[in-house]
PDB file of C-alpha atoms in Angstrom:
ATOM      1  CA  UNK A 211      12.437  -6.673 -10.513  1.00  0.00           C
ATOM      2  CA  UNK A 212      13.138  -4.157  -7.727  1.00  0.00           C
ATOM      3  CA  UNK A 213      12.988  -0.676  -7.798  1.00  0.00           C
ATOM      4  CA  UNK A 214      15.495   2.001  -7.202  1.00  0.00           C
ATOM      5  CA  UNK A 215      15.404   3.263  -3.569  1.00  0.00           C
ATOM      6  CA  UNK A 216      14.515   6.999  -3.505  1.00  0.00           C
ATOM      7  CA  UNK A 217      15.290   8.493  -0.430  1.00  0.00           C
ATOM      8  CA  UNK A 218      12.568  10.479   1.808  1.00  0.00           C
ATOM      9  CA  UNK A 219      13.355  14.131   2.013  1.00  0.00           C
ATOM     10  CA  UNK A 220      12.148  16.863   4.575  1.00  0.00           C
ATOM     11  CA  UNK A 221      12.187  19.602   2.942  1.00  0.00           C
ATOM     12  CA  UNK A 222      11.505  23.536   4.295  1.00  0.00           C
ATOM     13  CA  UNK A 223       9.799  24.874   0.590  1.00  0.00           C
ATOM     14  CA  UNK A 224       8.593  28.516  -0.044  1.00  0.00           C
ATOM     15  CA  UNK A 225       5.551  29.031  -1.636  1.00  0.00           C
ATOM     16  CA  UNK A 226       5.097  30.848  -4.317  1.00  0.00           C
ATOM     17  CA  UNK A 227       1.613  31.051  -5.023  1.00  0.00           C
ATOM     18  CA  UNK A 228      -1.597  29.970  -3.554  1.00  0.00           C
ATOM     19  CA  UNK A 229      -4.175  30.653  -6.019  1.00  0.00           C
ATOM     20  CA  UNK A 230      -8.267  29.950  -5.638  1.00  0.00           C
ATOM     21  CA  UNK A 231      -9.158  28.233  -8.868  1.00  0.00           C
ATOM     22  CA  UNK A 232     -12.669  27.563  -7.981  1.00  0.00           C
ATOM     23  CA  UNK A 233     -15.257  27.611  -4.761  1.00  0.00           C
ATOM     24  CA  UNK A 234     -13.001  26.098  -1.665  1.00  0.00           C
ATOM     25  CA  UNK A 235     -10.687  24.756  -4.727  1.00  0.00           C
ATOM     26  CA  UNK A 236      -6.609  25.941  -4.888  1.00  0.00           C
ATOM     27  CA  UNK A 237      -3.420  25.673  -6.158  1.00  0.00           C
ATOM     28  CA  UNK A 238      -0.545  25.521  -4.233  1.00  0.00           C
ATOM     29  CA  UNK A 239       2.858  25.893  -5.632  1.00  0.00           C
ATOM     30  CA  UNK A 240       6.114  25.534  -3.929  1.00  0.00           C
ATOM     31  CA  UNK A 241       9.907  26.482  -4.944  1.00  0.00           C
ATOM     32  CA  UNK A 242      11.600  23.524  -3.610  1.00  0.00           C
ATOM     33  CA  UNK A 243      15.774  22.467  -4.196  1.00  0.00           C
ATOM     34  CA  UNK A 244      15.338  18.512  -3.992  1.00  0.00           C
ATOM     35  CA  UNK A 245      11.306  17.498  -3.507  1.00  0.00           C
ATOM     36  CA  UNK A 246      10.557  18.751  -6.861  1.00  0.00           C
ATOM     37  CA  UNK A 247      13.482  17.132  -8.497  1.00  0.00           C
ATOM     38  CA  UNK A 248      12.823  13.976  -7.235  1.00  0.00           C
ATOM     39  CA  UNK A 249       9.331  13.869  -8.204  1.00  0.00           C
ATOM     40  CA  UNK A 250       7.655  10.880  -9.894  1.00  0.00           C
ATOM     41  CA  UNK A 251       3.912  10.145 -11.526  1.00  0.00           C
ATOM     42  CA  UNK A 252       1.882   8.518  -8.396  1.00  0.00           C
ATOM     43  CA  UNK A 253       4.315  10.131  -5.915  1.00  0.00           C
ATOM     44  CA  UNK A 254       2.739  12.031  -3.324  1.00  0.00           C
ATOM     45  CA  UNK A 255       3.702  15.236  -0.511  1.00  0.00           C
ATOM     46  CA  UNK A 256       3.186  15.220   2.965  1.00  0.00           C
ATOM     47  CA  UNK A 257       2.533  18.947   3.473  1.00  0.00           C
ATOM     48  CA  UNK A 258       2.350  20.115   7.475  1.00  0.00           C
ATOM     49  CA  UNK A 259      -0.985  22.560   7.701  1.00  0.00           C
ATOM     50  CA  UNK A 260       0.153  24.350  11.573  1.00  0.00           C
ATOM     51  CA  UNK A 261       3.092  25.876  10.823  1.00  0.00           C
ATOM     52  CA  UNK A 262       4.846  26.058  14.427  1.00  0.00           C
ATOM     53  CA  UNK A 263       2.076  24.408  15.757  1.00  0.00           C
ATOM     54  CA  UNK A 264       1.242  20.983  16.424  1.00  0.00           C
ATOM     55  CA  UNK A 265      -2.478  21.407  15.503  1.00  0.00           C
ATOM     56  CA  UNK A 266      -3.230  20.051  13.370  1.00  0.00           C
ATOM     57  CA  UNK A 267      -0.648  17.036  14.596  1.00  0.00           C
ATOM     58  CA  UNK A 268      -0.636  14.928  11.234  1.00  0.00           C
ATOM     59  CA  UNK A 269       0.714  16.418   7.846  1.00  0.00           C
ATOM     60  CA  UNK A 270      -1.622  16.061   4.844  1.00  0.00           C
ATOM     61  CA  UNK A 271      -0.878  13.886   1.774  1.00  0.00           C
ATOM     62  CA  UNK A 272      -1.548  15.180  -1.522  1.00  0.00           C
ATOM     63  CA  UNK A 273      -0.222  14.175  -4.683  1.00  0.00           C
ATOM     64  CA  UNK A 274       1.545  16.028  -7.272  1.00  0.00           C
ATOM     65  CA  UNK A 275      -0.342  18.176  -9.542  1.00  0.00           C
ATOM     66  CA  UNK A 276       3.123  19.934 -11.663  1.00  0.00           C
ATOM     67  CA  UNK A 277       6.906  19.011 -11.025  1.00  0.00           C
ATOM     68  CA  UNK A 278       9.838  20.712 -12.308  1.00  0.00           C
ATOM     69  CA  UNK A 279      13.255  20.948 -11.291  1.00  0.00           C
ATOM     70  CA  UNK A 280      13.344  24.132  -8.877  1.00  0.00           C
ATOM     71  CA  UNK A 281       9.090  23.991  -8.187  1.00  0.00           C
ATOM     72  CA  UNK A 282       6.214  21.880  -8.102  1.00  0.00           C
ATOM     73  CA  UNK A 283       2.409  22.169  -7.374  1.00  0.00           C
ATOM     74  CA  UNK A 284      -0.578  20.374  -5.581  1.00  0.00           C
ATOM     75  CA  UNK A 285      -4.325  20.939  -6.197  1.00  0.00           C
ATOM     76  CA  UNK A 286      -6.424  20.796  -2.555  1.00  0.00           C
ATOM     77  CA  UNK A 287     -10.146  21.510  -1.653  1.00  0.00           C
ATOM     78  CA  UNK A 288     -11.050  22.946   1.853  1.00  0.00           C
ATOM     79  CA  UNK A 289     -12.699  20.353   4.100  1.00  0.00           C
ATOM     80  CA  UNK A 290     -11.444  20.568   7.170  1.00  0.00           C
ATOM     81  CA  UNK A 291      -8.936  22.094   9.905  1.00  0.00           C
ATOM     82  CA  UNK A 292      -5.494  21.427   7.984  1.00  0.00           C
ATOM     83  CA  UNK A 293      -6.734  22.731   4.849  1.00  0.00           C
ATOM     84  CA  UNK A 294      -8.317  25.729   6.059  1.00  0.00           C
ATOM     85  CA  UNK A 295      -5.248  26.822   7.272  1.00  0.00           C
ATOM     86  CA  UNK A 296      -3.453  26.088   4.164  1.00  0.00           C
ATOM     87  CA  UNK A 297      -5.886  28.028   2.255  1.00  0.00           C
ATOM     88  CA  UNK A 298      -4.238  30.640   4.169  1.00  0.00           C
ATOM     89  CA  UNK A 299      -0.679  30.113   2.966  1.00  0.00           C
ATOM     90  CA  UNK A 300       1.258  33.081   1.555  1.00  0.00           C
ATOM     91  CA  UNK A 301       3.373  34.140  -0.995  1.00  0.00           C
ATOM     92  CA  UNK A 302       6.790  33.833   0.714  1.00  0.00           C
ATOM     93  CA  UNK A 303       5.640  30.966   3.978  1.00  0.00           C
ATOM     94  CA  UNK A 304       8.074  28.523   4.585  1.00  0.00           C
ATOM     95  CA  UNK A 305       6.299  25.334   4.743  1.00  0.00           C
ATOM     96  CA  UNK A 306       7.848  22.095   5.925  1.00  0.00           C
ATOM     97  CA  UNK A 307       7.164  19.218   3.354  1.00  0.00           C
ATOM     98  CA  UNK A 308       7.820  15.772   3.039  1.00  0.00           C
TER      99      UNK A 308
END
């Protein structure tokens, strides 16, 4: 049995909150038109931490913590370069996401 063929989208997503839950803990929520739409359990975001930089080179993958047709969310902890600098996200950064 094969699966349906979902397209990869690149994707420039506001966020709309970036909220400390807990020591070095967050949640990050994007509004996003098709990412969030097309989100599935076990599906995962490749979320690039330098924003017009290339340092760090490599976007990070996280998976989906909340989905929902206009917005979804990811739950990271600080550990190194690329999410120290997402820790640093604001209300209202475009973020490029894949």
């Amino acid at each position: 049995m094969s699966r349906p063929y979902t397209p990869i989208v690149r994707e420039i997503c506001k966020v709309l909150e970036n909220k400390l839950i807990a020591p070095n803990h967050f949640v990050l929520r994007f509004r996003s038109k098709n990412i969030s739409k097309a989100a599935k359990p076990g599906q995962f975001v490749q979320i690039e931490c330098g924003a017009n930089t290339m340092d760090p080179f490599l976007p990070r993958p996280f998976s989906f913590l909340t989905a929902s047709s206009a917005e979804f969310s990811i739950l990271y902890h600080v550990v190194g370069k690329g999410t120290d600098k997402m820790s640093k996200f604001k209300k209202g950064d475009e973020v490029f996401v894949l």
